[in-house]
PDB file of N, CA, C and O and ligand atoms in Angstrom:
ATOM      1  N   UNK O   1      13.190 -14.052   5.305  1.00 89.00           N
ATOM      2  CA  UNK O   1      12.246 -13.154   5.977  1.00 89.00           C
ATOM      3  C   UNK O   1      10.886 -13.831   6.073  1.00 89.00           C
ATOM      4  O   UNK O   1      10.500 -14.618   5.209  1.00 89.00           O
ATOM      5  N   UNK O   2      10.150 -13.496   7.175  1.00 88.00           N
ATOM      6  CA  UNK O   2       8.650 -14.141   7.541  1.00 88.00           C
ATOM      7  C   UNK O   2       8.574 -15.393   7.720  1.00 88.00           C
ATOM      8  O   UNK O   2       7.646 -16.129   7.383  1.00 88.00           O
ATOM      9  N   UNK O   3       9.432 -15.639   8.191  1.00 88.00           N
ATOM     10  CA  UNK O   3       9.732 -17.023   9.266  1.00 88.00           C
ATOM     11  C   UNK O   3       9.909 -16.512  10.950  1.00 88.00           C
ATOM     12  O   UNK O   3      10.377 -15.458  11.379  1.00 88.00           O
ATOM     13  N   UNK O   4       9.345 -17.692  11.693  1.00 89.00           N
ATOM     14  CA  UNK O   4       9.212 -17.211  12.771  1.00 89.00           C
ATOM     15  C   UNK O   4       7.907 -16.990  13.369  1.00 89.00           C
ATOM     16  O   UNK O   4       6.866 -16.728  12.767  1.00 89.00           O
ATOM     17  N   UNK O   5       8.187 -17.214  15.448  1.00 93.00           N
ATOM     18  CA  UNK O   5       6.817 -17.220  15.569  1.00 93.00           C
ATOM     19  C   UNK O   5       6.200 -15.588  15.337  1.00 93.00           C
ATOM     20  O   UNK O   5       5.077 -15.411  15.807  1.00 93.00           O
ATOM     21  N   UNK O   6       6.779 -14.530  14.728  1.00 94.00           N
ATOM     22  CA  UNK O   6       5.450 -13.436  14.602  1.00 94.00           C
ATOM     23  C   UNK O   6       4.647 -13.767  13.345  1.00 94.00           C
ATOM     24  O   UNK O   6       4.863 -14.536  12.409  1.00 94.00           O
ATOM     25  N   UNK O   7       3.677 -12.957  13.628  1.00 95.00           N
ATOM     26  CA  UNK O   7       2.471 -13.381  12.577  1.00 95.00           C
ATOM     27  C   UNK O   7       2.787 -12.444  11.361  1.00 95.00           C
ATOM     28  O   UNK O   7       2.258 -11.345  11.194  1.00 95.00           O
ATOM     29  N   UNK O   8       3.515 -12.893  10.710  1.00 95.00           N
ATOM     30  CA  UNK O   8       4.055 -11.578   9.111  1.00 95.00           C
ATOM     31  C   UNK O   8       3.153 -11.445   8.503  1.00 95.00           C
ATOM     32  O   UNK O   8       2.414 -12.424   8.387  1.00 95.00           O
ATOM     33  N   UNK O   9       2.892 -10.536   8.021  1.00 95.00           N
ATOM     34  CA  UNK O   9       1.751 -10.491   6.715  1.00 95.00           C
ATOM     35  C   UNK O   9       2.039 -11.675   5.033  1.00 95.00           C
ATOM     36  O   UNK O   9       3.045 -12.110   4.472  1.00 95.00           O
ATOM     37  N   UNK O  10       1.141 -11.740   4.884  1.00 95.00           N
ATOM     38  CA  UNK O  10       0.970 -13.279   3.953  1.00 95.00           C
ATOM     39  C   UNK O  10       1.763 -12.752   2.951  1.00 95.00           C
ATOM     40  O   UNK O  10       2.160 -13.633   2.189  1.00 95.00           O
ATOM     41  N   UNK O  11       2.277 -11.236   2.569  1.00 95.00           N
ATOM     42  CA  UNK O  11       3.448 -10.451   1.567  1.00 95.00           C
ATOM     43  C   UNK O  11       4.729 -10.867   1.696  1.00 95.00           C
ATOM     44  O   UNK O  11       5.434 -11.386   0.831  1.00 95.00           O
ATOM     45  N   UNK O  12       5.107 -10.506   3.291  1.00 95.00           N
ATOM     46  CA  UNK O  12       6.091 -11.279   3.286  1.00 95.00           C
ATOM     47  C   UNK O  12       6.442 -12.763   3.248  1.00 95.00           C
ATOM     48  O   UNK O  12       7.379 -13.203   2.582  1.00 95.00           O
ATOM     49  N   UNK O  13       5.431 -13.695   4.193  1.00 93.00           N
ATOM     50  CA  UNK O  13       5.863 -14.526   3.918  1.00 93.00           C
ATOM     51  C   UNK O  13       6.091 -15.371   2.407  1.00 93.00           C
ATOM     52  O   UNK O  13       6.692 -16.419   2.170  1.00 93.00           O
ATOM     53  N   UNK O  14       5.297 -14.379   1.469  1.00 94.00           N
ATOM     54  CA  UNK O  14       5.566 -14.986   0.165  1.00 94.00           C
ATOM     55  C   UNK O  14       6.538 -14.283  -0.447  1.00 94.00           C
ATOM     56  O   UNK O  14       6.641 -14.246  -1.673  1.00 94.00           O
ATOM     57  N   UNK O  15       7.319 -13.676   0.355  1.00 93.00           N
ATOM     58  CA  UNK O  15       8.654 -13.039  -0.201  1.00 93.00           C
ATOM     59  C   UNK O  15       9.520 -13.972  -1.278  1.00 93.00           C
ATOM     60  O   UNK O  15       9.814 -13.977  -2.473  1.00 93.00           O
ATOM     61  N   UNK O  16       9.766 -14.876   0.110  1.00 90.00           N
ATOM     62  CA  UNK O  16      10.772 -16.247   0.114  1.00 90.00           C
ATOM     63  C   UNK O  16      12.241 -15.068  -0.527  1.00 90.00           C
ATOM     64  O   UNK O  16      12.903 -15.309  -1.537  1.00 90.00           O
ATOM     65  N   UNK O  17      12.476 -13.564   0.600  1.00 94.00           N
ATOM     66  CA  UNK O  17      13.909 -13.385   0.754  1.00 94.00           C
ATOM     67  C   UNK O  17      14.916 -13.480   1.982  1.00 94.00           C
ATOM     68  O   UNK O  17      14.644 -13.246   3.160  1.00 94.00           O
ATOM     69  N   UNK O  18      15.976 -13.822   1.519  1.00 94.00           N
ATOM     70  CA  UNK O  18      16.849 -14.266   2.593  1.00 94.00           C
ATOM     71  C   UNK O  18      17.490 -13.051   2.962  1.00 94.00           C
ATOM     72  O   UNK O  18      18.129 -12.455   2.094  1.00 94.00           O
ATOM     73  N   UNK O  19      17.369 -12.266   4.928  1.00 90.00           N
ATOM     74  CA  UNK O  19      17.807 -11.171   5.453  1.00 90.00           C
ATOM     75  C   UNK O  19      19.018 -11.326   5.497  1.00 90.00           C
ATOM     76  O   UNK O  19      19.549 -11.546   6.585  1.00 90.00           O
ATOM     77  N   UNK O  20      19.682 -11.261   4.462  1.00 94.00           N
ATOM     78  CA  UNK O  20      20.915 -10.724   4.413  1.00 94.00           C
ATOM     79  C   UNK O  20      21.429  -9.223   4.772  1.00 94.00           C
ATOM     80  O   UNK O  20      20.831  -8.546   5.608  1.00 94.00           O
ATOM     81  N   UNK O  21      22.472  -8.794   4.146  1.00 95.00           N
ATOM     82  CA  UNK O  21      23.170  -7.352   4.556  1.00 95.00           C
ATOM     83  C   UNK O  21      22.671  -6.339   3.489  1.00 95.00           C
ATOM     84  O   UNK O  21      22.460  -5.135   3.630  1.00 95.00           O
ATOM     85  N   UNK O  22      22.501  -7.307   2.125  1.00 97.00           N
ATOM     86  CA  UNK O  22      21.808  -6.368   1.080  1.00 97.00           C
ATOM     87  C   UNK O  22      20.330  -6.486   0.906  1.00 97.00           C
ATOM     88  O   UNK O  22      19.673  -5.733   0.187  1.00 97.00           O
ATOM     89  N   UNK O  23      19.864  -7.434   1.576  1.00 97.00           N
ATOM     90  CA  UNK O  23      18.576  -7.248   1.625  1.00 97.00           C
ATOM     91  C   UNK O  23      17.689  -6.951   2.703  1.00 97.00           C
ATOM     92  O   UNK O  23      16.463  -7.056   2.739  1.00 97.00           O
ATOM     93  N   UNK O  24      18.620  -6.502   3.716  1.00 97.00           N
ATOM     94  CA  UNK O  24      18.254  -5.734   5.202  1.00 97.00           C
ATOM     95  C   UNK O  24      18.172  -4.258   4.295  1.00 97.00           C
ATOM     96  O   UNK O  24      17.151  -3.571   4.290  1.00 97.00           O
ATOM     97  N   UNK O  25      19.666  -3.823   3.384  1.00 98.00           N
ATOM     98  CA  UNK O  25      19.423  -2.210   3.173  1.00 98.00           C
ATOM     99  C   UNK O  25      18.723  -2.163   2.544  1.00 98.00           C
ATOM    100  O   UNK O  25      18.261  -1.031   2.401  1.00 98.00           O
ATOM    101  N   UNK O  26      18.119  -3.236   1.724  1.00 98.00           N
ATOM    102  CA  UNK O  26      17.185  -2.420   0.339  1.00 98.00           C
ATOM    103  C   UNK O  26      15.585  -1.961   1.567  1.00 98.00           C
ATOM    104  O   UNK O  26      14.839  -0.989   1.452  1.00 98.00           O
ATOM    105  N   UNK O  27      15.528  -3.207   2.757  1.00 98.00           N
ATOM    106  CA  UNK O  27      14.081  -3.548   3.282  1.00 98.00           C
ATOM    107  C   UNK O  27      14.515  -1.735   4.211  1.00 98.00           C
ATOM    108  O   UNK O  27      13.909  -0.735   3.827  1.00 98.00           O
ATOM    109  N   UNK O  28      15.233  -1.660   4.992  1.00 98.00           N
ATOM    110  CA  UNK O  28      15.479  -0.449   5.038  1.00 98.00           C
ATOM    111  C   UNK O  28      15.374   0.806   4.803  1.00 98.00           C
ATOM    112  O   UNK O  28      14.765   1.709   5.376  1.00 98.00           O
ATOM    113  N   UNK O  29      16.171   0.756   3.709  1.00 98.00           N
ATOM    114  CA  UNK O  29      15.714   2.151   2.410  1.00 98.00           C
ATOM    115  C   UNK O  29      14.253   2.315   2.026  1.00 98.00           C
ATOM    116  O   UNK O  29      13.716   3.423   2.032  1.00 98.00           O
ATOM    117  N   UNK O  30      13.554   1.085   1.659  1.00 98.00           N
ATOM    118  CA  UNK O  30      12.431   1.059   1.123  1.00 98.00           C
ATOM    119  C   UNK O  30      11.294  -0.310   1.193  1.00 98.00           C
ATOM    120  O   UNK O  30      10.828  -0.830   0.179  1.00 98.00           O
ATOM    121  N   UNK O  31      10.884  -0.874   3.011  1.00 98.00           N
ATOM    122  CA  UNK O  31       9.920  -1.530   2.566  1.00 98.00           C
ATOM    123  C   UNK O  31       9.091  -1.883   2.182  1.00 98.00           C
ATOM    124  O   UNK O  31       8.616  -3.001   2.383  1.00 98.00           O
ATOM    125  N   UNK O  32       8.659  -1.016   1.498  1.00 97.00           N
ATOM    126  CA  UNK O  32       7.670  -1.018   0.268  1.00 97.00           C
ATOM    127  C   UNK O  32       7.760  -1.216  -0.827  1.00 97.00           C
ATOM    128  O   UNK O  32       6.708  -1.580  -1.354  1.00 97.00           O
ATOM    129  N   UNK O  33       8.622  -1.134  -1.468  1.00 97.00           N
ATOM    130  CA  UNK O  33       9.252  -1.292  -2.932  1.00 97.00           C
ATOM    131  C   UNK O  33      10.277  -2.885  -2.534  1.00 97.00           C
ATOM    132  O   UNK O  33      10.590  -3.649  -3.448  1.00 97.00           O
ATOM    133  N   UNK O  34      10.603  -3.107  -1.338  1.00 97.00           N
ATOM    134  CA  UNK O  34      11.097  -4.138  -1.451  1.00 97.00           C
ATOM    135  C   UNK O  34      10.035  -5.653  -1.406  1.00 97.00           C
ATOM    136  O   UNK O  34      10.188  -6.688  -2.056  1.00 97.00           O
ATOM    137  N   UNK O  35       9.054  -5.343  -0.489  1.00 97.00           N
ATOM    138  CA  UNK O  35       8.000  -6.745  -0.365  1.00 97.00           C
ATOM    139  C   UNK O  35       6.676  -5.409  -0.340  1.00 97.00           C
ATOM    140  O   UNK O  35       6.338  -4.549   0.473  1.00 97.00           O
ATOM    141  N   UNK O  36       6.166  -5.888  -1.877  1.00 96.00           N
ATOM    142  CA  UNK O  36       4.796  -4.419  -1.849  1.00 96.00           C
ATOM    143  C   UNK O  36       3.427  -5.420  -0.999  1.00 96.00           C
ATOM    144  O   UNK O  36       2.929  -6.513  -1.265  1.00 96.00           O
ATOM    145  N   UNK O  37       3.219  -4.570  -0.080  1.00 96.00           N
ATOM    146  CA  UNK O  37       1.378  -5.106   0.128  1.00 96.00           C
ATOM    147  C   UNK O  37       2.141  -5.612   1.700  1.00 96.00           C
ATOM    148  O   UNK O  37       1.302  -5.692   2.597  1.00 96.00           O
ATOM    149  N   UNK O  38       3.698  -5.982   2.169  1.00 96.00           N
ATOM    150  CA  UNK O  38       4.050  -5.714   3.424  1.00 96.00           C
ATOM    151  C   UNK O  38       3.159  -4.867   4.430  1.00 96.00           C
ATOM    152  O   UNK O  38       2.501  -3.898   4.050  1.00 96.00           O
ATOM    153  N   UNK O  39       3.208  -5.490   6.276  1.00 96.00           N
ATOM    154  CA  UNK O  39       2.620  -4.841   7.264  1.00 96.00           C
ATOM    155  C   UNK O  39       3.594  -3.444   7.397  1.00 96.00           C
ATOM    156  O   UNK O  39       3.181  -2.336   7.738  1.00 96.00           O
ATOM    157  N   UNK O  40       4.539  -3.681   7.153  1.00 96.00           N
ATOM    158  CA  UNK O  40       5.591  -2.284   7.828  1.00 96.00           C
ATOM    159  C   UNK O  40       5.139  -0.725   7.447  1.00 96.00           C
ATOM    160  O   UNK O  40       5.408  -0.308   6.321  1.00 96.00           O
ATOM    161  N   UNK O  41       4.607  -0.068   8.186  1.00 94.00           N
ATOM    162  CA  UNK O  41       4.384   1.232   7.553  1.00 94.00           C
ATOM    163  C   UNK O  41       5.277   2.309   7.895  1.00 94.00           C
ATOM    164  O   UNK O  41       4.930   3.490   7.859  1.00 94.00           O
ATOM    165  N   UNK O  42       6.447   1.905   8.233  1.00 96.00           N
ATOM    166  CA  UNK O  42       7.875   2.896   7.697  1.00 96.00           C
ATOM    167  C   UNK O  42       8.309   3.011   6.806  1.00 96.00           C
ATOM    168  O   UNK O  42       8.590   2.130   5.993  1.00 96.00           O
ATOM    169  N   UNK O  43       8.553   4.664   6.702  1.00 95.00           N
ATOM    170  CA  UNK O  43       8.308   4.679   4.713  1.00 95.00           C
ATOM    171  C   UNK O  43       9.832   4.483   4.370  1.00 95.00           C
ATOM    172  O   UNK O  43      10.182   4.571   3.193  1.00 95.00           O
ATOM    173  N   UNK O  44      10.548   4.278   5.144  1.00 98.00           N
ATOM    174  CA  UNK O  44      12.110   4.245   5.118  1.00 98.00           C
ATOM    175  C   UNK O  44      12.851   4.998   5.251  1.00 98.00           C
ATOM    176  O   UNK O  44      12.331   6.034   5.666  1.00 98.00           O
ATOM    177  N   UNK O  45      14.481   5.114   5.043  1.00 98.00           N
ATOM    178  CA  UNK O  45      15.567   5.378   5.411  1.00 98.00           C
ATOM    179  C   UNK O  45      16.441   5.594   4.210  1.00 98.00           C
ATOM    180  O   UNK O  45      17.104   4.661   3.757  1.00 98.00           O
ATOM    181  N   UNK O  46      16.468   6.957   3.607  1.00 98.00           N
ATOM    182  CA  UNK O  46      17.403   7.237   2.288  1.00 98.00           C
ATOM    183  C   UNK O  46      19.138   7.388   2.256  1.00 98.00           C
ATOM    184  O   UNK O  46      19.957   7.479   1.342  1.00 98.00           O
ATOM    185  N   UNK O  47      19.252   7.356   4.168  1.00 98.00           N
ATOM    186  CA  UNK O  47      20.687   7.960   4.151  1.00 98.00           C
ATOM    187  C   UNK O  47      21.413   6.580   4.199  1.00 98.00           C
ATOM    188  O   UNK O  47      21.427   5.889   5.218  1.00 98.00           O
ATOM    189  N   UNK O  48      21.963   6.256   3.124  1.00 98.00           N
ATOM    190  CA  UNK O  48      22.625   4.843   3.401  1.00 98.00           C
ATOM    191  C   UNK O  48      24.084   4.822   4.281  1.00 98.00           C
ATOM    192  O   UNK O  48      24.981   3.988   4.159  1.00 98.00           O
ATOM    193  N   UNK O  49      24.058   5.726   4.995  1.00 98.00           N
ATOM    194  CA  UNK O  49      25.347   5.373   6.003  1.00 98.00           C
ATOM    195  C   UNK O  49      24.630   5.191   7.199  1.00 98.00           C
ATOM    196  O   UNK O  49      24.779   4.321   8.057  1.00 98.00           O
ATOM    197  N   UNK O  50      23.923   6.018   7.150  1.00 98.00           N
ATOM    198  CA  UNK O  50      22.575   5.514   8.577  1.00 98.00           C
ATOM    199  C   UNK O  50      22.430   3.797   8.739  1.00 98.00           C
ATOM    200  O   UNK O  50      22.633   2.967   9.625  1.00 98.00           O
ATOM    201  N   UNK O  51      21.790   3.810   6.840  1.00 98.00           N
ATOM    202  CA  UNK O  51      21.085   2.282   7.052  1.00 98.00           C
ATOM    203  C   UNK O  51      22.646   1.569   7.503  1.00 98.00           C
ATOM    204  O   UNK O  51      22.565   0.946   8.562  1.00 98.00           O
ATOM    205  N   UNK O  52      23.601   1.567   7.064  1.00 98.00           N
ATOM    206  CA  UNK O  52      24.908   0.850   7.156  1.00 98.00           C
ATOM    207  C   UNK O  52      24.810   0.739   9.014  1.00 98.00           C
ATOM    208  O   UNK O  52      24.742  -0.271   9.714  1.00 98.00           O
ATOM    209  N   UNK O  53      24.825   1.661   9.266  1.00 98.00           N
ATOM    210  CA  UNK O  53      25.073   1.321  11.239  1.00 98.00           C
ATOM    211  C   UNK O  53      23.956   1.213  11.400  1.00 98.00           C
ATOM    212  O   UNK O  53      23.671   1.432  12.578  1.00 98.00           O
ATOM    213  N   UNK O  54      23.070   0.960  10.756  1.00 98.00           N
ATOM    214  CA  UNK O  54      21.921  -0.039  12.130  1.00 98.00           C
ATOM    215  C   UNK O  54      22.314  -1.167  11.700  1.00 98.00           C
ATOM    216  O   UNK O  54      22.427  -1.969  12.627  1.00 98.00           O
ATOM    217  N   UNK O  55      22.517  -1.499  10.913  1.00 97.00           N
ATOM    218  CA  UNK O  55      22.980  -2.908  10.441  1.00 97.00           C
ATOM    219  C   UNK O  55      23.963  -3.425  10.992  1.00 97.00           C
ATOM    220  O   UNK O  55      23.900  -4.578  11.421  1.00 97.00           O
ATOM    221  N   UNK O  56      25.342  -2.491  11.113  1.00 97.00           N
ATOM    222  CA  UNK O  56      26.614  -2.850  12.377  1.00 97.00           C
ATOM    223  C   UNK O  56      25.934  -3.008  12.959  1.00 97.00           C
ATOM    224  O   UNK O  56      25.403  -4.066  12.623  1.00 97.00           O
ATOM    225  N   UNK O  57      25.284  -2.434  14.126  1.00 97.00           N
ATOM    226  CA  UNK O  57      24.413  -2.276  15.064  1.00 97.00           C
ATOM    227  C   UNK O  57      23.689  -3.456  15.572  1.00 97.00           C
ATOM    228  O   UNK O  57      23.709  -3.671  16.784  1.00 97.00           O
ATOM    229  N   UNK O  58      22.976  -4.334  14.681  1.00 96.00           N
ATOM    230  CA  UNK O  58      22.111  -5.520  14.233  1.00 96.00           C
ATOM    231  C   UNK O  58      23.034  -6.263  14.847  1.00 96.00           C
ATOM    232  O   UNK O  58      22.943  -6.647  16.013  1.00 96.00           O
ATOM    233  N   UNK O  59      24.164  -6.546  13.916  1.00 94.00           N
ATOM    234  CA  UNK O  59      25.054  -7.513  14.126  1.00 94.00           C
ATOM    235  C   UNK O  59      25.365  -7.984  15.378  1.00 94.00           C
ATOM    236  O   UNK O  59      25.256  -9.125  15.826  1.00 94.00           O
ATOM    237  N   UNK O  60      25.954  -6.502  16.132  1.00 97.00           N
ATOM    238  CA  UNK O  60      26.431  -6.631  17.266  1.00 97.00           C
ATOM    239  C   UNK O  60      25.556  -7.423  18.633  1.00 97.00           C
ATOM    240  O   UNK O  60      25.814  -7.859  19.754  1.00 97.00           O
ATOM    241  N   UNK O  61      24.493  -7.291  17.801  1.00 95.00           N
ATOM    242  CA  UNK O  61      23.430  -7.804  18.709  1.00 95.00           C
ATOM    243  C   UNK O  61      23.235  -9.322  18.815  1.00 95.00           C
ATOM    244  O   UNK O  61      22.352  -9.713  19.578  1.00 95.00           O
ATOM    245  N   UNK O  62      23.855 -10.089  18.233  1.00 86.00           N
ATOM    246  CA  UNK O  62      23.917 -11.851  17.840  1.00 86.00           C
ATOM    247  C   UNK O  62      24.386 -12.317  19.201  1.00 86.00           C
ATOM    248  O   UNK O  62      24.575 -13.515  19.411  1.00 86.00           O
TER     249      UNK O  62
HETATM  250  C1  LIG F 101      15.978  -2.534  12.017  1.00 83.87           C
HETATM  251  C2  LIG F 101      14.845  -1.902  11.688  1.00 83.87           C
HETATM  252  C3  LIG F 101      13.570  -2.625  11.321  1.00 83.87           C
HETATM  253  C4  LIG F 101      13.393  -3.869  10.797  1.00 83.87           C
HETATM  254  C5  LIG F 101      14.443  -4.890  10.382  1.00 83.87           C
HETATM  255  C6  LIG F 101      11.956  -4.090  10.694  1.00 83.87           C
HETATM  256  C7  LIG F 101      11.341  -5.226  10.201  1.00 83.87           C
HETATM  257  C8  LIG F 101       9.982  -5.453  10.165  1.00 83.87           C
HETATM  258  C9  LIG F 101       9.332  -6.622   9.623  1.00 83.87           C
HETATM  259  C10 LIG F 101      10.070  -7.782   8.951  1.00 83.87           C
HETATM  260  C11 LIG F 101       8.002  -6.482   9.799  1.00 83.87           C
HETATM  261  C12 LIG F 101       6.910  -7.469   9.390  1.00 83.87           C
HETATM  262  C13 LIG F 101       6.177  -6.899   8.168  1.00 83.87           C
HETATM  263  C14 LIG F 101       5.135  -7.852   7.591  1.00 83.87           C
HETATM  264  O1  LIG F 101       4.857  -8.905   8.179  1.00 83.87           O
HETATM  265  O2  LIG F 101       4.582  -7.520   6.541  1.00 83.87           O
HETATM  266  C15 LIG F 101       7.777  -5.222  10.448  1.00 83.87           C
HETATM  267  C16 LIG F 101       6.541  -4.715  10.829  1.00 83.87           C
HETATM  268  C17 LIG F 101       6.328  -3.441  11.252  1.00 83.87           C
HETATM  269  N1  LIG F 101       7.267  -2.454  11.435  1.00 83.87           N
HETATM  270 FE1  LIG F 101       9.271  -2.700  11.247  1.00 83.87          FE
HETATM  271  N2  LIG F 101      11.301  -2.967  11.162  1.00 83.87           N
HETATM  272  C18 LIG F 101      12.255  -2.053  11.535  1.00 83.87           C
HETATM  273  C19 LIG F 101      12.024  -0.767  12.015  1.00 83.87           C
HETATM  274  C20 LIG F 101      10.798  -0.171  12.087  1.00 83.87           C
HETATM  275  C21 LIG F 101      10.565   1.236  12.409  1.00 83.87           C
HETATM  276  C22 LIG F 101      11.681   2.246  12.689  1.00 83.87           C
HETATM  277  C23 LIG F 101       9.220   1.424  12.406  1.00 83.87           C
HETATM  278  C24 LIG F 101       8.408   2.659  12.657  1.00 83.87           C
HETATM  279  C25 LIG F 101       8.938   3.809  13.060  1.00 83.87           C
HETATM  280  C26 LIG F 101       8.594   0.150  12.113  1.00 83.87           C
HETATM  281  C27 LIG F 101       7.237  -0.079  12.058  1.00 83.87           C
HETATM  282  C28 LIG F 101       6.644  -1.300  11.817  1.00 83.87           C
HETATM  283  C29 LIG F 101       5.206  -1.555  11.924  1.00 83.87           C
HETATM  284  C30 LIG F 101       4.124  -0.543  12.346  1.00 83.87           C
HETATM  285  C31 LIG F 101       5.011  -2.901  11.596  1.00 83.87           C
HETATM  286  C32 LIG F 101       3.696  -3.693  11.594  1.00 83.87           C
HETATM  287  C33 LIG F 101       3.493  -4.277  12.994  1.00 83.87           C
HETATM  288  C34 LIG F 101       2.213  -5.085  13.071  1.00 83.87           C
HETATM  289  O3  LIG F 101       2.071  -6.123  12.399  1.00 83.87           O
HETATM  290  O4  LIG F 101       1.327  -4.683  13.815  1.00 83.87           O
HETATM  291  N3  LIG F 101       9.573  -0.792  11.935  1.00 83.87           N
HETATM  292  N4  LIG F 101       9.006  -4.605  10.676  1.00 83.87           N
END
């Protein structure tokens, strides 16, 4: 995560985590608790079958 040309906040890019499938749901559920001091101000997504199909969803998009 925070690679790439957008401009991430200096939180994430000092993440140094790799967007995987479990670390798409945790950023999901909770990006705030996952990278604290992050730009994202969505407070998240508790229903984890939700988070599960945006993530199918994601995929499908490659
Ligand atoms: C698949 C869903 C999503 C993913 C993977 C995602 C991912 C991200 C990432 C990685 C950042 C950069 C944060 C940083 O640099 O600190 C970001 C920024 C942001 N996201 Fe999301 N996001 C998603 C959905 C949403 C939704 C649903 C909202 C609001 C309803 C939202 C609002 C924002 C805002 C306001 C920013 C900051 C933009 C800026 O820098 O001006 N995101 N998002």
């Amino acid at each position: 995560m925070g690679q790439g040309s957008y401009a991430f906040s200096d939180a994430l890019k000092a993440s140094a985590l790799t967007l995987d499938d479990a670390t798409l749901d945790k950023w999901l559920e909770n990006p705030r608790a996952l990278v604290p001091g992050n730009r994202m101000s969505f407070p998240g997504l508790k229903d984890a079958a939700k988070r599960a199909e945006i993530i199918a969803y994601l995929k499908q998009q490659r």
